[in-house]
C-alpha cells in the first residue's frame, strides 16, 4: 500500500467514532444533512466541484447533498457507457437536471465502449476496458471545465473498511487514482449503506433511486456474457426491464436483495409462430445476502416465474427460452462474469 493510501486510512477523519449514532430516523438524517452542508460550504468555499454521477445510491446522495450545499458550483458528469439498464440514464437526467436543477453533463459514450468491447470475451479484459474507458471519458469532460479544485466521491464506510482489508479490489477507495490532484470531498465516508438510504430519502430523492438494488460498475457488460453484441445487449436490457417490472408489481423488489437477467452467448432451438426459432436463452437470477460474500436463492413463486418467462419469450426479440438459476454462492458468484 502506498504512503498516501496508508495515511488516508489512518487519518482520524476516516475512522467512524464509536459514539456516532446510527442514522435511522428522518430527524437524524436532517441533522446529518445540516451538519454536512455547513462542513461542505467551509471546505469548498467558492471553489468548483466535479462528481461522476452514475445514478447509484452513493453518488446520487453525494450529488443531492452537494447541490444543497453549493448548488451550481457542482458539475455532475453522467457517463452512459451503453451498459446501463433500461431507463436508467433518463432517470438521472430527470431527477438531477429537471427536478434538482443540477449542472449536469450527460455523455452518451455508448459507441466508444461497445466498439472497444467488440470481440472481447475475457471477463477481466472486459472489466478493464470498461473501467479504463470510463476514466478517460470522465477526464476528457473534466478537462473542458476550468478552475476545478474538488472531486466529489461516493465513498461509504464499508468501502474504507473493505479496501483497508484488501477485500474489494474493484471498489471506490481501492480504485482511486494514486495521483488525484483535486481535493476529495467525501461527505458519506463514515456512513453505512442503510444510513445513506435514509439520508437520500430525507434529501427528497425518489424511492426507486434510494432503494435501488446493487448494480455493478461494468453494468450489463458482465451479464451479456462473452463478447458483447448490440442485439444481444438489447435483448438483455429488455428482459431485465420485464423482470424488474414484475418484481416491483409483486413487491419482490422490497424483499429480494438482487435480481436480474443474463443472456449468455448461447442459442437453443425453439418454436415461434409455428416456425423453428434458433434464439438466445435468458437466465433469471434472484438472490438474497447480507454482505454479498455468500448468497442464497430466492424461492420465487412458480406461477410468477412462468408468467415472467412467458413475457420475456413473447415480448423480447431473439429470446425463446428462460431458465431459473438455482445456484447459491458459493459455488456460483452473484454475477455471471
Ligand atoms: P459476485 O458476482 O462477486 O458479486 O458474487 C458480489 C456483489 O458485487 C457486485 N459486483 C460488482 N460491483 N464492479 C462493481 O461495482 C464489479 O466489477 C462487480 N462485480 C460484481 C455484484 O453485483 C454483487 O452485488
Coordinates of C-alpha atoms and ligand atoms in Angstrom, one line a residue:
X1 CA 0.0 0.0 0.0
X2 CA 1.3 3.5 -0.9
X3 CA 2.2 6.0 1.9
X4 CA -0.6 8.3 0.7
X5 CA -3.1 5.4 1.0
X6 CA -1.9 4.4 4.4
X7 CA -2.2 8.0 5.6
X8 CA -5.8 8.1 4.3
X9 CA -6.8 5.1 6.3
X10 CA -5.0 6.2 9.5
X11 CA -6.4 9.7 9.4
X12 CA -8.8 10.1 12.3
X13 CA -11.3 11.7 10.0
X14 CA -11.7 8.4 8.2
X15 CA -12.4 6.4 11.3
X16 CA -16.0 6.2 12.5
X17 CA -16.1 7.2 16.2
X18 CA -17.7 4.6 18.4
X19 CA -20.0 7.3 19.9
X20 CA -21.6 8.0 16.5
X21 CA -25.3 7.1 16.5
X22 CA -26.7 5.1 13.6
X23 CA -28.8 7.3 11.4
X24 CA -32.3 5.7 11.3
X25 CA -34.8 8.5 11.6
X26 CA -35.8 11.5 9.5
X27 CA -34.7 13.8 12.3
X28 CA -31.2 12.2 12.5
X29 CA -30.9 12.4 8.7
X30 CA -31.9 16.1 8.8
X31 CA -29.3 16.8 11.5
X32 CA -26.6 15.0 9.4
X33 CA -27.6 16.9 6.3
X34 CA -27.5 20.3 8.1
X35 CA -24.1 19.5 9.6
X36 CA -22.6 18.3 6.3
X37 CA -24.0 21.3 4.4
X38 CA -22.1 23.6 6.8
X39 CA -18.9 21.5 6.5
X40 CA -19.1 21.2 2.7
X41 CA -19.5 25.0 2.4
X42 CA -16.5 25.5 4.7
X43 CA -14.4 23.1 2.7
X44 CA -15.3 24.2 -0.7
X45 CA -15.8 27.9 -0.3
X46 CA -16.4 29.4 -3.7
X47 CA -14.5 26.5 -5.4
X48 CA -15.7 24.2 -8.1
X49 CA -16.5 20.6 -7.6
X50 CA -16.8 17.7 -10.0
X51 CA -18.7 14.5 -9.5
X52 CA -19.1 11.3 -11.6
X53 CA -22.8 10.6 -11.2
X54 CA -23.6 7.0 -12.1
X55 CA -27.2 7.0 -10.7
X56 CA -26.2 4.6 -8.0
X57 CA -27.3 5.3 -4.4
X58 CA -24.0 6.6 -3.1
X59 CA -23.1 9.0 -6.0
X60 CA -26.8 10.2 -6.1
X61 CA -26.9 11.0 -2.4
X62 CA -23.5 12.9 -2.6
X63 CA -24.8 14.8 -5.6
X64 CA -28.0 15.8 -3.8
X65 CA -26.0 16.9 -0.7
X66 CA -23.6 18.9 -2.8
X67 CA -26.4 20.6 -4.7
X68 CA -27.9 21.6 -1.4
X69 CA -24.6 22.9 -0.1
X70 CA -23.0 24.6 -3.1
X71 CA -25.6 24.5 -5.9
X72 CA -24.2 25.3 -9.3
X73 CA -20.6 25.2 -8.1
X74 CA -21.0 21.4 -8.6
X75 CA -20.8 19.9 -12.0
X76 CA -22.1 16.3 -12.3
X77 CA -20.9 14.2 -15.2
X78 CA -23.0 11.2 -16.1
X79 CA -21.3 8.8 -18.5
X80 CA -23.6 6.4 -20.2
X81 CA -21.4 3.5 -21.2
X82 CA -24.2 1.9 -23.1
X83 CA -24.4 -0.8 -20.4
X84 CA -27.0 0.9 -18.3
X85 CA -30.4 -0.7 -17.5
X86 CA -33.4 0.4 -19.4
X87 CA -34.4 4.0 -18.5
X88 CA -31.6 4.5 -16.1
X89 CA -29.7 7.4 -17.7
X90 CA -33.0 9.1 -18.4
X91 CA -33.9 8.9 -14.7
X92 CA -30.6 10.5 -13.7
X93 CA -31.3 13.4 -16.1
X94 CA -34.9 13.7 -14.9
X95 CA -34.1 13.8 -11.2
X96 CA -30.9 15.8 -11.2
X97 CA -31.3 18.2 -14.2
X98 CA -35.0 18.7 -14.3
X99 CA -36.0 18.3 -10.6
X100 CA -32.9 19.4 -8.7
X101 CA -31.6 21.9 -11.2
X102 CA -28.1 20.5 -11.2
X103 CA -25.3 21.4 -13.6
X104 CA -25.3 18.0 -15.4
X105 CA -23.2 17.0 -18.3
X106 CA -24.6 13.9 -20.0
X107 CA -22.2 12.0 -22.2
X108 CA -23.6 9.2 -24.3
X109 CA -20.4 7.2 -24.9
X110 CA -22.2 4.0 -26.0
X111 CA -20.4 3.7 -29.3
X112 CA -17.0 4.2 -27.8
X113 CA -17.5 1.5 -25.2
X114 CA -19.2 -1.0 -27.5
X115 CA -16.7 -0.5 -30.3
X116 CA -13.8 -1.2 -27.8
X117 CA -15.6 -4.2 -26.4
X118 CA -16.4 -5.8 -29.8
X119 CA -15.0 -9.3 -30.0
X120 CA -13.6 -9.2 -26.4
X121 CA -14.8 -12.3 -24.4
X122 CA -12.5 -12.5 -21.4
X123 CA -14.4 -11.1 -18.4
X124 CA -11.4 -9.4 -16.7
X125 CA -10.4 -7.8 -20.0
X126 CA -14.0 -6.5 -20.4
X127 CA -13.9 -5.1 -16.9
X128 CA -10.5 -3.4 -17.6
X129 CA -11.7 -1.9 -20.8
X130 CA -14.9 -0.5 -19.2
X131 CA -13.1 0.9 -16.2
X132 CA -10.3 2.4 -18.2
X133 CA -12.5 4.0 -20.8
X134 CA -14.8 5.4 -18.1
X135 CA -11.9 7.3 -16.5
X136 CA -10.8 8.5 -20.0
X137 CA -14.3 9.8 -20.9
X138 CA -14.6 11.5 -17.4
X139 CA -11.2 13.1 -17.7
X140 CA -11.9 14.4 -21.2
X141 CA -15.1 16.1 -19.9
X142 CA -13.5 17.3 -16.8
X143 CA -10.7 19.0 -18.8
X144 CA -13.3 21.1 -20.5
X145 CA -14.2 22.8 -17.2
X146 CA -11.8 25.4 -15.9
X147 CA -10.7 26.0 -12.3
X148 CA -12.0 22.8 -10.7
X149 CA -10.4 22.3 -7.2
X150 CA -12.5 19.4 -5.8
X151 CA -13.7 16.0 -6.7
X152 CA -16.8 14.6 -5.0
X153 CA -16.8 10.8 -4.3
X154 CA -19.5 8.5 -3.1
X155 CA -17.2 6.6 -0.7
X156 CA -19.0 5.0 2.2
X157 CA -17.7 3.4 5.3
X158 CA -17.7 -0.2 4.1
X159 CA -15.6 0.9 1.1
X160 CA -12.9 2.2 3.6
X161 CA -13.1 -0.9 5.7
X162 CA -13.1 -3.4 2.8
X163 CA -10.4 -1.6 0.9
X164 CA -8.2 -1.4 4.0
X165 CA -8.6 -5.2 4.5
X166 CA -7.9 -5.8 0.8
X167 CA -11.3 -7.4 0.3
X168 CA -12.7 -5.4 -2.7
X169 CA -10.1 -4.6 -5.2
X170 CA -12.6 -3.1 -7.6
X171 CA -14.4 -0.7 -5.3
X172 CA -14.3 3.0 -4.7
X173 CA -11.4 3.6 -2.4
X174 CA -9.2 0.9 -3.9
X175 CA -10.0 2.3 -7.3
X176 CA -8.9 5.8 -6.6
X177 CA -6.1 7.0 -8.8
X178 CA -3.0 7.5 -6.7
X179 CA -2.2 10.8 -8.3
X180 CA -5.5 12.6 -7.8
X181 CA -4.7 16.3 -8.0
X182 CA -8.1 17.5 -6.8
X183 CA -9.1 17.7 -3.2
X184 CA -11.5 14.9 -2.3
X185 CA -15.0 15.7 -1.0
X186 CA -16.5 12.6 0.6
X187 CA -19.4 13.5 2.8
X188 CA -20.7 9.9 3.2
X189 CA -17.4 8.3 4.1
X190 CA -18.4 7.4 7.7
X191 CA -21.9 6.1 6.8
X192 CA -23.2 2.6 6.3
X193 CA -25.4 1.8 3.3
X194 CA -28.7 1.8 5.3
X195 CA -27.8 5.3 6.7
X196 CA -27.1 6.6 3.2
X197 CA -30.5 5.5 2.1
X198 CA -32.2 7.3 5.0
X199 CA -30.2 10.5 4.1
X200 CA -31.1 10.1 0.4
X201 CA -34.8 9.9 1.3
X202 CA -34.6 12.9 3.5
X203 CA -33.0 14.8 0.6
X204 CA -36.0 14.1 -1.5
X205 CA -34.5 11.5 -3.9
X206 CA -37.1 9.1 -5.4
X207 CA -37.6 5.7 -3.7
X208 CA -36.5 3.9 -6.9
X209 CA -33.1 5.6 -6.6
X210 CA -32.6 5.4 -2.9
X211 CA -33.7 1.8 -2.5
X212 CA -32.1 0.5 -5.7
X213 CA -30.6 -2.9 -5.8
X214 CA -26.8 -3.1 -6.2
X215 CA -25.7 -2.7 -9.8
X216 CA -22.1 -3.4 -10.8
X217 CA -19.9 -0.7 -12.3
X218 CA -19.4 -2.6 -15.6
X219 CA -23.2 -2.8 -15.7
X220 CA -24.9 -5.1 -18.1
X221 CA -21.5 -5.9 -19.6
X222 CA -21.0 -8.7 -17.1
X223 CA -24.5 -10.1 -17.8
X224 CA -24.1 -10.1 -21.6
X225 CA -21.5 -12.9 -21.2
X226 CA -18.7 -13.4 -23.7
X227 CA -18.2 -10.9 -26.5
X228 CA -20.9 -8.3 -26.3
X229 CA -23.1 -7.7 -29.4
X230 CA -25.6 -4.9 -29.6
X231 CA -28.5 -7.1 -30.5
X232 CA -27.9 -9.4 -27.5
X233 CA -27.3 -6.5 -25.2
X234 CA -30.7 -5.1 -26.3
X235 CA -32.4 -8.4 -25.6
X236 CA -30.7 -8.4 -22.1
X237 CA -31.9 -4.9 -21.4
X238 CA -35.5 -5.7 -22.4
X239 CA -35.6 -8.9 -20.4
X240 CA -34.2 -7.2 -17.3
X241 CA -36.8 -4.5 -17.6
X242 CA -39.6 -7.1 -17.6
X243 CA -38.1 -8.9 -14.6
X244 CA -37.8 -5.6 -12.7
X245 CA -41.4 -4.6 -13.6
X246 CA -42.8 -7.9 -12.5
X247 CA -40.8 -7.9 -9.2
X248 CA -42.0 -4.4 -8.4
X249 CA -45.6 -5.3 -9.2
X250 CA -45.4 -8.2 -6.8
X251 CA -43.5 -6.5 -4.0
X252 CA -40.4 -8.6 -4.5
X253 CA -38.3 -5.5 -5.2
X254 CA -38.6 -4.7 -1.5
X255 CA -37.8 -8.3 -0.4
X256 CA -35.1 -9.6 -2.8
X257 CA -31.6 -8.3 -2.5
X258 CA -30.5 -8.6 -6.1
X259 CA -32.3 -9.8 -9.2
X260 CA -31.5 -9.6 -12.9
X261 CA -31.4 -11.5 -16.2
X262 CA -28.4 -12.8 -18.0
X263 CA -28.3 -13.5 -21.7
X264 CA -25.2 -15.7 -22.5
X265 CA -23.7 -16.1 -25.8
X266 CA -25.7 -19.3 -26.5
X267 CA -28.6 -20.3 -28.6
X268 CA -31.2 -23.0 -28.4
X269 CA -33.7 -24.4 -30.7
X270 CA -37.4 -23.4 -30.2
X271 CA -40.6 -22.7 -32.0
X272 CA -42.1 -19.3 -32.6
X273 CA -45.2 -18.6 -34.7
X274 CA -45.1 -22.1 -35.9
X275 CA -41.6 -21.9 -37.2
X276 CA -38.3 -23.2 -35.9
X277 CA -36.5 -20.4 -34.0
X278 CA -32.9 -20.7 -33.1
X279 CA -32.6 -18.0 -30.4
X280 CA -30.9 -17.0 -27.2
X281 CA -31.5 -18.4 -23.7
X282 CA -32.3 -16.0 -20.9
X283 CA -31.3 -16.8 -17.3
X284 CA -33.1 -15.3 -14.4
X285 CA -31.2 -14.8 -11.2
X286 CA -32.6 -13.6 -7.8
X287 CA -30.5 -13.9 -4.6
X288 CA -30.5 -12.8 -1.0
X289 CA -27.5 -11.9 1.0
X290 CA -26.3 -9.7 3.9
X291 CA -22.8 -8.9 2.7
X292 CA -22.5 -10.4 -0.9
X293 CA -19.8 -12.8 0.3
X294 CA -22.4 -15.6 0.3
X295 CA -25.9 -15.7 -1.1
X296 CA -29.0 -17.9 -1.2
X297 CA -31.5 -18.1 -4.0
X298 CA -35.0 -16.6 -3.7
X299 CA -37.7 -19.3 -4.0
X300 CA -39.9 -17.5 -6.4
X301 CA -43.5 -18.4 -6.7
X302 CA -43.8 -20.9 -9.6
X303 CA -46.7 -19.1 -11.3
X304 CA -45.0 -15.8 -11.3
X305 CA -41.8 -17.4 -12.7
X306 CA -43.8 -18.9 -15.5
X307 CA -45.5 -15.6 -16.2
X308 CA -42.2 -13.8 -16.3
X309 CA -40.8 -16.5 -18.6
X310 CA -43.9 -16.2 -20.9
X311 CA -43.5 -12.4 -21.1
X312 CA -39.7 -12.5 -21.8
X313 CA -40.0 -15.2 -24.5
X314 CA -43.0 -13.5 -26.2
X315 CA -42.0 -9.8 -25.8
X316 CA -38.3 -9.8 -26.3
X317 CA -36.8 -10.2 -29.8
X318 CA -34.3 -13.1 -30.0
X319 CA -35.1 -15.0 -26.8
X320 CA -37.1 -18.2 -27.0
X321 CA -36.3 -19.9 -23.6
X322 CA -35.9 -18.9 -19.9
X323 CA -34.0 -20.7 -17.2
X324 CA -34.0 -20.0 -13.4
X325 CA -30.6 -20.1 -11.7
X326 CA -30.9 -22.2 -8.5
X327 CA -27.2 -21.9 -7.6
X328 CA -26.2 -20.4 -4.2
X329 CA -23.0 -18.5 -3.6
X330 CA -20.7 -20.4 -3.3
X331 CA -20.4 -22.1 -5.7
X332 CA -21.9 -19.5 -8.1
X333 CA -20.9 -15.9 -7.7
X334 CA -23.9 -13.4 -7.9
X335 CA -22.8 -12.1 -11.3
X336 CA -22.0 -14.5 -14.2
X337 CA -18.7 -12.9 -15.0
Ligands
LIG1 P1 -20.2 -11.5 -7.1 O1 -20.5 -11.7 -8.5 O2 -18.7 -11.4 -6.9 O3 -20.8 -10.1 -6.7 O4 -20.8 -12.5 -6.2 C1 -20.9 -9.6 -5.4 C2 -21.5 -8.2 -5.5 O5 -20.6 -7.3 -6.1 C3 -21.2 -6.8 -7.3 N1 -20.1 -6.8 -8.4 C4 -19.5 -5.7 -8.8 N2 -19.7 -4.4 -8.4 N3 -18.0 -3.8 -10.0 C5 -18.9 -3.5 -9.1 O6 -19.0 -2.3 -8.8 C6 -17.8 -5.1 -10.4 O7 -17.0 -5.4 -11.3 C7 -18.6 -6.1 -9.7 N4 -18.7 -7.4 -9.9 C8 -19.6 -7.8 -9.0 C9 -22.3 -7.8 -7.7 O8 -23.3 -7.2 -8.4 C10 -22.8 -8.2 -6.3 O9 -23.7 -7.2 -5.7

